[in-house]
Short mmCIF file of C-alpha atoms in Angstrom, two decimals:
data_model
loop_
_atom_site.label_atom_id
_atom_site.label_comp_id
_atom_site.label_asym_id
_atom_site.label_seq_id
_atom_site.Cartn_x
_atom_site.Cartn_y
_atom_site.Cartn_z
CA MET A 137 102.13 -40.61 79.36
CA TYR A 138 102.72 -37.87 76.51
CA ALA A 139 102.07 -38.27 72.80
CA TYR A 140 103.26 -35.56 69.92
CA TYR A 141 101.96 -35.75 66.24
CA VAL A 142 104.08 -36.62 63.25
CA LYS A 143 102.63 -36.17 59.44
CA GLU A 144 103.29 -38.77 57.50
CA PRO A 145 101.17 -38.26 54.40
CA ALA A 146 102.20 -41.63 52.80
CA LEU A 147 100.79 -43.64 55.08
CA TRP A 148 97.37 -45.12 54.66
CA ARG A 149 96.32 -45.39 58.42
CA PRO A 150 97.70 -43.84 61.62
CA TYR A 151 100.54 -45.55 63.16
CA TYR A 152 101.84 -45.80 66.83
CA TYR A 153 105.13 -46.21 68.65
CA GLU A 154 105.93 -45.67 72.45
CA GLU A 155 109.75 -44.27 73.15
CA ALA A 156 110.97 -42.55 75.58
CA VAL A 157 113.58 -39.54 76.37
CA CYS A 158 115.37 -39.21 79.44
CA GLY A 159 112.95 -41.53 81.33
CA LEU A 160 110.02 -39.69 80.17
CA PRO A 161 107.61 -42.12 78.52
CA LEU A 162 106.39 -41.08 74.53
CA LEU A 163 103.78 -42.18 72.25
CA ARG A 164 104.74 -41.26 68.79
CA VAL A 165 101.70 -40.28 66.68
CA GLU A 166 102.25 -40.90 62.76
CA LEU A 167 99.07 -39.39 61.03
CA PRO A 168 98.26 -39.95 56.92
CA ARG A 169 96.61 -37.25 55.36
CA ARG A 170 93.31 -38.56 56.55
CA TRP A 171 92.57 -40.41 59.54
CA ASN A 172 89.72 -40.90 62.21
CA SER A 173 89.90 -38.41 65.17
CA ARG A 174 87.57 -40.59 67.08
CA ARG A 175 90.10 -43.77 66.62
CA VAL A 176 93.10 -42.01 67.31
CA GLY A 177 91.63 -40.14 70.74
CA ALA A 178 90.61 -43.72 71.75
CA VAL A 179 93.88 -45.01 71.28
CA LEU A 180 95.56 -42.07 72.74
CA ARG A 181 92.99 -42.76 76.06
CA ARG A 182 93.97 -46.71 76.61
CA ALA A 183 97.51 -45.63 76.18
CA GLY A 184 97.05 -43.20 79.33
CA VAL A 185 97.97 -40.02 77.21
CA ARG A 186 97.68 -37.12 79.72
CA CYS A 187 99.04 -34.23 77.78
CA THR A 188 100.32 -33.57 74.25
CA LEU A 189 103.36 -32.34 72.84
CA ASN A 190 102.15 -30.43 69.92
CA LEU A 191 98.86 -30.47 68.08
CA PRO A 192 97.87 -32.55 65.23
CA GLU A 193 97.78 -31.35 61.27
CA GLY A 194 94.72 -31.54 59.41
CA GLY A 195 92.59 -32.00 62.02
CA MET A 196 91.91 -32.46 65.82
CA VAL A 197 91.76 -35.80 68.20
CA THR A 198 88.46 -36.05 70.07
CA PRO A 199 88.77 -35.77 72.91
CA GLU A 200 91.57 -33.84 72.26
CA PRO A 201 94.44 -34.43 75.36
CA PRO A 202 95.84 -30.64 76.67
CA LEU A 203 98.78 -29.31 75.20
CA VAL A 204 101.37 -29.48 77.56
CA SER A 205 102.47 -25.81 79.36
CA THR A 206 105.80 -24.62 78.61
CA ARG A 207 104.96 -21.67 81.05
CA SER A 208 107.61 -22.79 84.15
CA LEU A 209 110.15 -24.02 81.60
CA TRP A 210 110.28 -20.84 80.54
CA GLN A 211 110.01 -18.94 83.54
CA SER A 212 112.95 -21.04 84.79
CA ALA A 213 115.16 -19.57 81.95
CA ALA A 214 113.66 -15.82 82.86
CA ALA A 215 117.22 -14.49 83.94
CA GLU A 216 119.05 -15.90 80.77
CA LEU A 217 116.17 -14.59 79.08
CA ALA A 218 116.17 -10.85 80.47
CA LEU A 219 120.01 -10.64 79.66
CA ALA A 220 119.58 -12.11 76.23
CA GLU A 221 117.07 -9.10 75.58
CA LEU A 222 119.68 -6.44 77.46
CA THR A 223 122.28 -7.48 75.03
CA ARG A 224 120.08 -7.64 71.85
CA ARG A 225 118.66 -4.43 72.53
CA GLY A 226 122.58 -3.44 72.98
CA ILE A 227 122.49 -2.42 76.78
CA PRO A 228 125.20 -3.04 79.15
CA TRP A 229 123.99 -5.64 81.73
CA GLY A 230 125.58 -3.42 84.32
CA GLU A 231 123.89 -0.34 83.61
CA ALA A 232 120.26 -1.78 83.30
CA THR A 233 117.35 -2.06 85.64
CA VAL A 234 115.12 -5.32 85.36
CA GLY A 235 111.57 -5.66 85.98
CA VAL A 236 109.83 -8.34 87.58
CA LEU A 237 105.95 -8.22 87.57
CA ALA A 238 104.43 -11.52 89.58
CA SER A 239 101.23 -12.38 91.61
CA ARG A 240 103.17 -14.04 93.90
CA THR A 241 106.86 -15.30 94.93
CA THR A 242 107.63 -18.29 93.41
CA ARG A 243 110.26 -20.44 92.75
CA GLU A 244 111.28 -19.62 89.18
CA VAL A 245 110.52 -16.14 90.45
CA TRP A 246 112.90 -16.39 93.05
CA GLU A 247 115.72 -18.16 91.13
CA ALA A 248 115.44 -15.18 88.22
CA LEU A 249 115.94 -12.08 91.09
CA GLU A 250 118.81 -14.35 92.68
CA ARG A 251 120.63 -14.98 89.23
CA LEU A 252 119.92 -11.31 87.79
CA SER A 253 120.95 -10.14 91.01
CA GLY A 254 124.71 -10.38 90.58
CA GLN A 255 124.43 -9.40 86.33
CA VAL A 256 122.39 -5.94 86.78
CA ARG A 257 122.69 -2.40 88.08
CA ALA A 258 119.50 -2.27 89.41
CA LEU A 259 116.08 -4.45 89.76
CA ALA A 260 112.48 -3.00 89.80
CA LEU A 261 109.70 -5.12 91.50
CA ASP A 262 106.17 -5.09 91.33
CA LEU A 263 105.10 -8.25 93.74
CA PRO A 264 102.59 -8.32 96.60
CA GLU A 265 105.53 -9.00 98.97
CA ARG A 266 107.58 -6.37 97.45
CA GLU A 267 108.98 -5.16 100.75
CA ARG A 268 110.11 -8.02 102.01
CA VAL A 269 111.65 -9.63 98.85
CA ALA A 270 113.54 -6.41 98.07
CA LEU A 271 114.84 -6.40 101.92
CA LEU A 272 115.86 -10.01 101.50
CA LEU A 273 117.67 -9.49 98.52
CA GLN A 274 119.54 -6.36 99.51
CA ARG A 275 120.59 -8.95 102.54
CA GLU A 276 122.00 -11.39 99.99
CA SER A 277 123.72 -9.49 97.35
CA GLY A 278 122.94 -5.63 98.41
CA VAL A 279 121.34 -5.40 94.97
CA PRO A 280 119.58 -1.44 94.56
CA VAL A 281 115.63 -2.43 94.63
CA LEU A 282 114.23 0.48 92.43
CA ALA A 283 110.26 1.25 91.61
CA GLY A 284 109.07 2.28 88.26
CA ALA A 285 109.77 -0.28 85.07
CA GLY A 286 113.03 -1.65 84.30
CA ASP A 287 114.70 -1.58 80.72
CA VAL A 288 113.55 -5.32 80.36
CA THR A 289 110.43 -6.36 82.38
CA LEU A 290 109.54 -10.23 83.02
CA CYS A 291 106.23 -10.79 83.40
CA PHE A 292 105.22 -13.82 85.44
CA ALA A 293 101.62 -13.23 85.97
CA PRO A 294 99.25 -12.10 82.61
CA ALA A 295 100.45 -8.56 81.13
CA GLU A 296 99.78 -6.36 78.68
CA PRO A 297 102.33 -6.21 75.77
CA GLY A 298 104.34 -3.30 75.86
CA GLU A 299 108.35 -2.45 74.92
CA GLY A 300 110.38 -4.14 76.77
CA ARG A 301 108.18 -6.59 78.43
CA LEU A 302 108.62 -9.88 78.45
CA LEU A 303 105.45 -12.43 78.61
CA LEU A 304 105.89 -15.65 80.54
CA GLY A 305 102.59 -15.66 82.39
CA VAL A 306 100.75 -17.48 79.41
CA GLU A 307 100.18 -21.39 78.90
CA ARG A 308 102.85 -21.48 75.98
CA PRO A 309 105.01 -18.39 76.16
CA ALA A 310 106.53 -17.16 73.05
CA PRO A 311 109.10 -14.45 73.16
CA GLU A 312 109.72 -13.14 69.66
CA GLY A 313 113.13 -13.92 68.36
CA PHE A 314 114.35 -16.38 71.40
CA THR A 315 114.26 -19.94 71.62
CA LEU A 316 114.78 -22.56 73.90
CA THR A 317 117.53 -25.63 73.90
CA VAL A 318 118.63 -28.10 76.37
CA PRO A 319 121.95 -29.99 75.96
CA ARG A 320 122.01 -33.43 76.45
CA VAL A 321 118.28 -34.15 75.36
CA PRO A 322 117.94 -36.45 72.53
CA VAL A 323 114.74 -34.83 70.16
CA PRO A 324 113.33 -37.91 68.30
CA GLU A 325 113.13 -36.54 64.64
CA GLY A 326 109.50 -34.72 64.51
CA CYS A 327 109.18 -34.65 67.84
CA PRO A 328 108.43 -30.49 68.79
CA ALA A 329 111.25 -29.74 70.71
CA GLU A 330 109.76 -26.98 72.98
CA GLY A 331 107.23 -28.92 74.01
CA LEU A 332 109.35 -31.98 75.12
CA TYR A 333 111.65 -29.96 77.12
CA GLY A 334 108.15 -28.96 78.81
CA ALA A 335 107.13 -32.20 79.54
CA LEU A 336 110.28 -33.07 81.11
CA TYR A 337 110.27 -30.14 83.07
CA GLN A 338 107.11 -30.22 84.53
CA SER A 339 108.22 -34.27 85.39
CA GLY A 340 111.60 -33.45 87.07
CA ARG A 341 113.38 -35.20 84.40
CA LEU A 342 115.07 -32.35 82.83
CA PRO A 343 118.92 -33.16 82.62
CA GLY A 344 119.88 -29.57 82.65
CA ARG A 345 118.96 -25.67 82.41
CA ALA A 346 117.31 -24.55 79.47
CA GLU A 347 119.53 -22.37 77.67
CA ILE A 348 117.95 -19.01 75.38
CA SER A 349 119.30 -18.05 72.54
CA ALA A 350 118.55 -15.65 69.69
CA GLN A 351 117.04 -17.17 66.89
CA GLY A 352 119.17 -17.64 63.98
CA LYS A 353 122.37 -15.93 66.07
CA GLY A 354 123.40 -18.67 68.38
CA ARG A 355 124.17 -18.39 72.50
CA PRO A 356 123.98 -14.27 73.64
CA SER A 357 126.96 -13.16 74.91
CA LYS A 358 127.55 -10.25 77.33
CA PRO A 359 128.22 -7.06 75.93
CA GLU A 360 131.45 -5.39 76.82
#
C-alpha cells in the first residue's frame, strides 16, 4: 500500500480513501490545516502503508513512511533523456557522443546503451566492465566506444554536477527542465504523478514506457 497527501484546509479532521491505479493500492490522505501527526501515522501503519508518494504540507507524520524512490524510473528513460538534452542544446544526435557513468551495469544501464547505439555517433563509457561492455556493443551494433566525456553524460551513479551531466544516481532525480509522463496512467486529482509512476515502476505495474518532455515545450523531436 502506498499513500499520498492532499491538503484540504476546509476539513476539520483528516479523511482517508482507498483507491487503486493500474492495480496499485493507494491510500488518499486528505489533511486539514491542523492535524495530529501521530494519529495520522497510526492510521497509515494499520493500513500497511510502506511508502508515500509525496510529503505532507504543514508538518511530518510520526513515524514517517519513507518517500518512494523515482531513481529506477528516471534511469529507465535515460536514453530518451540524453536525446532530449541533445535536442535542447542544438546538437544533432548523429554527431553526438553520449557518456555513461555507472558503478555497475544494471538493466537500466544496458537498455540505455542499446537504445542509444542506433541514435548517436559514439558512446563514452565509465564502467567497471568497460572493455566487456564495449565489445558487446560493438558486436551488436558497431557503435564506436570512446574514452573521455560525452557531449551529454548519463550519471547512473552519484556524481558531482557539471556541464552536460544528467544526475540519475540519487533517490529522486530532478533533471532541470524535463518532466516524465506515462500515457494510459490515470492520475487521481491531487496525486503527485511522478511519485505514482515511481511506485508503479517499482511494483512492475507501469503499463508503458515513461516519456521525457521539456517543460512547457511538449515532446522533443529529432533535430534535422
